[in-house]
CSV table of C-alpha atoms in Angstrom, one decimal:
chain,number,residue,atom,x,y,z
V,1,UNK,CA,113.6,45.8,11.1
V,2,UNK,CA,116.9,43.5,12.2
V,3,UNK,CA,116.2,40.0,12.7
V,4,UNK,CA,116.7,39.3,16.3
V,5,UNK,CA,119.2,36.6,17.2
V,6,UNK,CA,117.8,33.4,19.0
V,7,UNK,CA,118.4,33.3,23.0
V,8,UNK,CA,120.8,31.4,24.5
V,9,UNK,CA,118.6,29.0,25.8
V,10,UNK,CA,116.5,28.8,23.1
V,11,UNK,CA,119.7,27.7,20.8
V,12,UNK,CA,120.1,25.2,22.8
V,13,UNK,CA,116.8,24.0,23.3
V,14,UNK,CA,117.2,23.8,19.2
V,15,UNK,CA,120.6,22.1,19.3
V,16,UNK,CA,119.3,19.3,21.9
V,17,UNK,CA,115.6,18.8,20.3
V,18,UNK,CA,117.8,18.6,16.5
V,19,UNK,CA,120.4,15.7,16.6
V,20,UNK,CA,121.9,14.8,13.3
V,21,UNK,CA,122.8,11.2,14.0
V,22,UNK,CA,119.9,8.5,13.7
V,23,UNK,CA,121.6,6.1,16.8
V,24,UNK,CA,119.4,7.4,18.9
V,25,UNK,CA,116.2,6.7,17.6
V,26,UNK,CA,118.2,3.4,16.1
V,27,UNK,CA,118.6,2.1,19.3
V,28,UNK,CA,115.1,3.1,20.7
V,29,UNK,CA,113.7,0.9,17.9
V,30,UNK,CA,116.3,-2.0,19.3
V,31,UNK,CA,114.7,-1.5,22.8
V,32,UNK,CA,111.4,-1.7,21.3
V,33,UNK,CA,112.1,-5.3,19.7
V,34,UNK,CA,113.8,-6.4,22.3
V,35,UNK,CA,110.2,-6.2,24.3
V,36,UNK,CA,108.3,-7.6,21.9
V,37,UNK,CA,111.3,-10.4,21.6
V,38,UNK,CA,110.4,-11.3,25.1
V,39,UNK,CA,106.8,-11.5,24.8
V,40,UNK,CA,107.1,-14.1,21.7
V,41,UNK,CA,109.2,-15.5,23.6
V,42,UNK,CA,107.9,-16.2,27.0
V,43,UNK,CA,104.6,-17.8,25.1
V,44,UNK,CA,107.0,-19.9,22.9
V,45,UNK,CA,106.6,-18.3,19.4
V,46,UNK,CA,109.1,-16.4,17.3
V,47,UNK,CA,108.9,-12.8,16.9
V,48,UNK,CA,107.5,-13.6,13.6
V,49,UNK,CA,104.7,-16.4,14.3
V,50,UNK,CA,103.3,-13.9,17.3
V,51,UNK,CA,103.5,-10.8,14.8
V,52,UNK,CA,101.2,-13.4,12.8
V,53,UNK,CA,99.3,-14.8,15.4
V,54,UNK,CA,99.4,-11.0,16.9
V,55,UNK,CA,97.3,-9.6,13.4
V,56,UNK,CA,95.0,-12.4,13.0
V,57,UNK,CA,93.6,-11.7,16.4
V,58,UNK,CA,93.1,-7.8,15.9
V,59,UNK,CA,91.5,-8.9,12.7
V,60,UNK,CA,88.7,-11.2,14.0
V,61,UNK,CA,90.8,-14.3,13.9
V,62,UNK,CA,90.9,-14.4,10.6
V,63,UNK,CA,93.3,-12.9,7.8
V,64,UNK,CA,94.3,-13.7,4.2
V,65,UNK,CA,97.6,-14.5,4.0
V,66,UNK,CA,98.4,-12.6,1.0
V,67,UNK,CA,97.4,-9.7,3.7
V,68,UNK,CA,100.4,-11.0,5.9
V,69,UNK,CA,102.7,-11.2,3.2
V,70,UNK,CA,102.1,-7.5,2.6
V,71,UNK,CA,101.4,-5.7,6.2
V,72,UNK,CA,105.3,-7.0,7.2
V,73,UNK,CA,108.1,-7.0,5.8
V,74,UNK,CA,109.3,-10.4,6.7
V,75,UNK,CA,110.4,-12.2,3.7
V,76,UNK,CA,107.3,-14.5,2.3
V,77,UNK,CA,109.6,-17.7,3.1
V,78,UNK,CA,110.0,-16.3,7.1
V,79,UNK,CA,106.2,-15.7,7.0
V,80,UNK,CA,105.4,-19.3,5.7
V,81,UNK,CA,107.7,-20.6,8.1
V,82,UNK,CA,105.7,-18.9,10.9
V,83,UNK,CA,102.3,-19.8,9.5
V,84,UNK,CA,103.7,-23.4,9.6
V,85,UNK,CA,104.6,-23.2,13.0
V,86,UNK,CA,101.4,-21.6,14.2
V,87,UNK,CA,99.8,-24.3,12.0
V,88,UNK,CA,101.9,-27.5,13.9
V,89,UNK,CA,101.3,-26.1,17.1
V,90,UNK,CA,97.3,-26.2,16.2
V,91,UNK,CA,97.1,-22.6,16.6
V,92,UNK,CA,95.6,-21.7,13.3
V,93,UNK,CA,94.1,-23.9,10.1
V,94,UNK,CA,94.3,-22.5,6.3
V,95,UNK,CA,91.7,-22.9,4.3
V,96,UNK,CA,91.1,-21.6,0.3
V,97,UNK,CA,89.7,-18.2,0.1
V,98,UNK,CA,86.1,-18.5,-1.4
V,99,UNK,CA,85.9,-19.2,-5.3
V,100,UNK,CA,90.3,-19.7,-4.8
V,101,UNK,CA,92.8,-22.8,-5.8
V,102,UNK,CA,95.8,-20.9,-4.6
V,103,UNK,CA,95.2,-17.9,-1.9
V,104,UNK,CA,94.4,-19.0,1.2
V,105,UNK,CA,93.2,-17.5,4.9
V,106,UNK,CA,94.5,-18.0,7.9
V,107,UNK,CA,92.1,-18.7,10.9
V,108,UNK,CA,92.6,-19.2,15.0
V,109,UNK,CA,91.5,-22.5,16.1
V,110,UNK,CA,89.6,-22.6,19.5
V,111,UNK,CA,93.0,-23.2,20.8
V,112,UNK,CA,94.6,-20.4,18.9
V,113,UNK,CA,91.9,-18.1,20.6
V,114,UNK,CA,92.5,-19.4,24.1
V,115,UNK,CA,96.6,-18.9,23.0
V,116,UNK,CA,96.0,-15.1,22.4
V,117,UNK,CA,93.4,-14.4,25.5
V,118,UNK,CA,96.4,-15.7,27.6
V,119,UNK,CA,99.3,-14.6,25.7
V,120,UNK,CA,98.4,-12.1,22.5
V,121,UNK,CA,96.0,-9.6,24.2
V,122,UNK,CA,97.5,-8.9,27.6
V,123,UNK,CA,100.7,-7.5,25.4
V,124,UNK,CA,98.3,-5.9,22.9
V,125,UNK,CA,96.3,-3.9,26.2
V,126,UNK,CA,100.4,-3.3,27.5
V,127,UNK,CA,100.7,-1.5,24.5
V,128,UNK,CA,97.6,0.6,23.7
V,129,UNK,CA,97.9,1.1,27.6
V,130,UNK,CA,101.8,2.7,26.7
V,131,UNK,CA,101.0,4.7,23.5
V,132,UNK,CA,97.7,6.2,25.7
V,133,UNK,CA,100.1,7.6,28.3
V,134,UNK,CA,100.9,10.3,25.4
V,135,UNK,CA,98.6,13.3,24.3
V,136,UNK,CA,96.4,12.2,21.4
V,137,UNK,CA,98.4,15.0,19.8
V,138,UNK,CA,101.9,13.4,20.6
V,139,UNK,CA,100.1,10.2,19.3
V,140,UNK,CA,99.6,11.6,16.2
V,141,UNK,CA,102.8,13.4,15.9
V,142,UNK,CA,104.8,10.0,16.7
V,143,UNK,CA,102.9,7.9,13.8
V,144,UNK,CA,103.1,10.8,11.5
V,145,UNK,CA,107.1,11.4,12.3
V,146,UNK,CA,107.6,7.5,12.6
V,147,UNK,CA,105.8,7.1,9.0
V,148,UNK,CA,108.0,9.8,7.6
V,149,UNK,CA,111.2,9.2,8.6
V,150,UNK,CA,110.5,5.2,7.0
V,151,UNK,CA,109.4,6.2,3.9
V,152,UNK,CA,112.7,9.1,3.6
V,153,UNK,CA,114.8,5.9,5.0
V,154,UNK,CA,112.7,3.6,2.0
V,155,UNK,CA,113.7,6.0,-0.7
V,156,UNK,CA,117.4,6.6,0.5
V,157,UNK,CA,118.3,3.2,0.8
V,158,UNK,CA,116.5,2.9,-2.8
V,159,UNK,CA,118.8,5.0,-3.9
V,160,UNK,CA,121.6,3.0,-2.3
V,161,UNK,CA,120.7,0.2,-4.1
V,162,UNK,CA,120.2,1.6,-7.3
V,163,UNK,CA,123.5,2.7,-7.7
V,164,UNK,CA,125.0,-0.6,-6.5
V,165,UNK,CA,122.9,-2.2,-9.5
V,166,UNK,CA,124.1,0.1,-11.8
V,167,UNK,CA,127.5,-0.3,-10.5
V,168,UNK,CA,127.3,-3.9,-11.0
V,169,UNK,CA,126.0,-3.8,-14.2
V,170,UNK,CA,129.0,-1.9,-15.2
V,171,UNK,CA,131.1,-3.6,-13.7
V,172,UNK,CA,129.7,-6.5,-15.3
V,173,UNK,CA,129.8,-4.7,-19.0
V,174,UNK,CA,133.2,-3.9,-18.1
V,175,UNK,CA,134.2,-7.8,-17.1
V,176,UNK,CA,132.9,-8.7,-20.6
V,177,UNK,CA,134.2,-6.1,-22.5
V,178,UNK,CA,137.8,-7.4,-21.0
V,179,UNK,CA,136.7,-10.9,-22.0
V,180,UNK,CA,135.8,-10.2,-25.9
V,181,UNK,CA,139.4,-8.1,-26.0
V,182,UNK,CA,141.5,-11.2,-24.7
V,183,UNK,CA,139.5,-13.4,-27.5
C-alpha cells in the first residue's frame, strides 16, 4: 500500500501550526511581562517585590525565603533587594524560621494584607480569570509545552555555556603556555 501524500491544505495547516523561529513565542512572553510590568507598577512595586509580595499571598501570607530564592530566578541579591523594599514600605516583617539563626520567613503585615486585597488579588483573579478562558485540556497542553520548551531552552543554553568555559579555559592554558615560553 503507497503512502498517500498529505493535502494541500493539510500541508499547510502543518507549515503554519510548525514555525521554526522562536520570535514568536519570544515576543508573546515580552507582552506577557509587559502586563505584569504594569500591574507592579501602578501599585508602586517592582516587577520583582510584587512577584514576592504576589507568592507570599498565594501562600497564606507567609513564605520562607529560601522558598523565594528558589521558585524565581531572580538573582538572590535582586530578591533581597525586593524583600527590603516590601520590608521599608511595612509590607512584610522577617522573622527566624523556628529552631533557625540564619533562615528566615517572610510574613504580610496587616498592611501588607490590605496591600494585596487592593492591588495583588484583583491581578491574580485577572489571571486565573485569562488562563480559564482556555479548555482544561489547552490548560494542560500550555503548562506542559511552556515547561518543555524551558527545560530544552535550560539544557541548550547549558550547553552554550559549557563550551564557553571550556573555551576559556583553553584559552587561558593557552595564555600561560605563551607566558612560560617567553620566560
Amino acid at each position: 500500500m503507497e503512502a498517500t501524500e498529505p493535502r494541500p491544505e493539510q500541508e499547510g495547516a502543518v507549515q503554519a501550526a510548525a514555525p521554526e523561529d522562536p520570535r514568536a513565542l519570544d515576543y508573546l512572553y515580552k507582552e506577557a511581562d509587559r502586563v505584569y510590568y504594569g500591574l507592579a507598577r501602578r501599585c508602586g512595586l517592582s516587577t520583582c517585590a510584587y512577584w514576592m509580595v504576589y507568592d507570599i499571598d498565594r501562600r497564606g501570607g507567609e513564605l520562607a525565603l529560601r522558598e523565594l530564592t528558589e521558585l524565581w530566578s531572580y538573582s538572590k541579591q535582586t530578591i533581597n533587594s525586593a524583600i527590603k523594599t516590601l520590608e521599608a514600605k511595612g509590607l512584610i516583617t522577617l522573622e527566624y524560621v523556628e529552631g533557625s539563626r540564619k533562615n528566615k520567613v517572610a510574613i504580610l503585615t496587616p498592611e501588607g494584607r490590605a496591600f494585596t486585597e487592593r492591588y495583588i488579588r484583583p491581578g491574580q483573579e485577572a489571571e486565573r480569570r485569562a488562563f480559564c478562558t482556555l479548555s482544561p485540556q489547552d490548560r494542560k497542553a500550555l503548562l506542559d509545552l511552556a515547561r518543555a520548551y524551558t527545560q530544552a531552552l535550560t539544557e541548550e543554553v547549558g550547553r552554550i555555556e559549557d563550551e564557553l568555559d571550556n573555551g576559556d579555559k583553553a584559552a587561558a592554558h593557552d595564555d600561560a603556555a605563551q607566558e612560560g615560553t617567553r620566560a
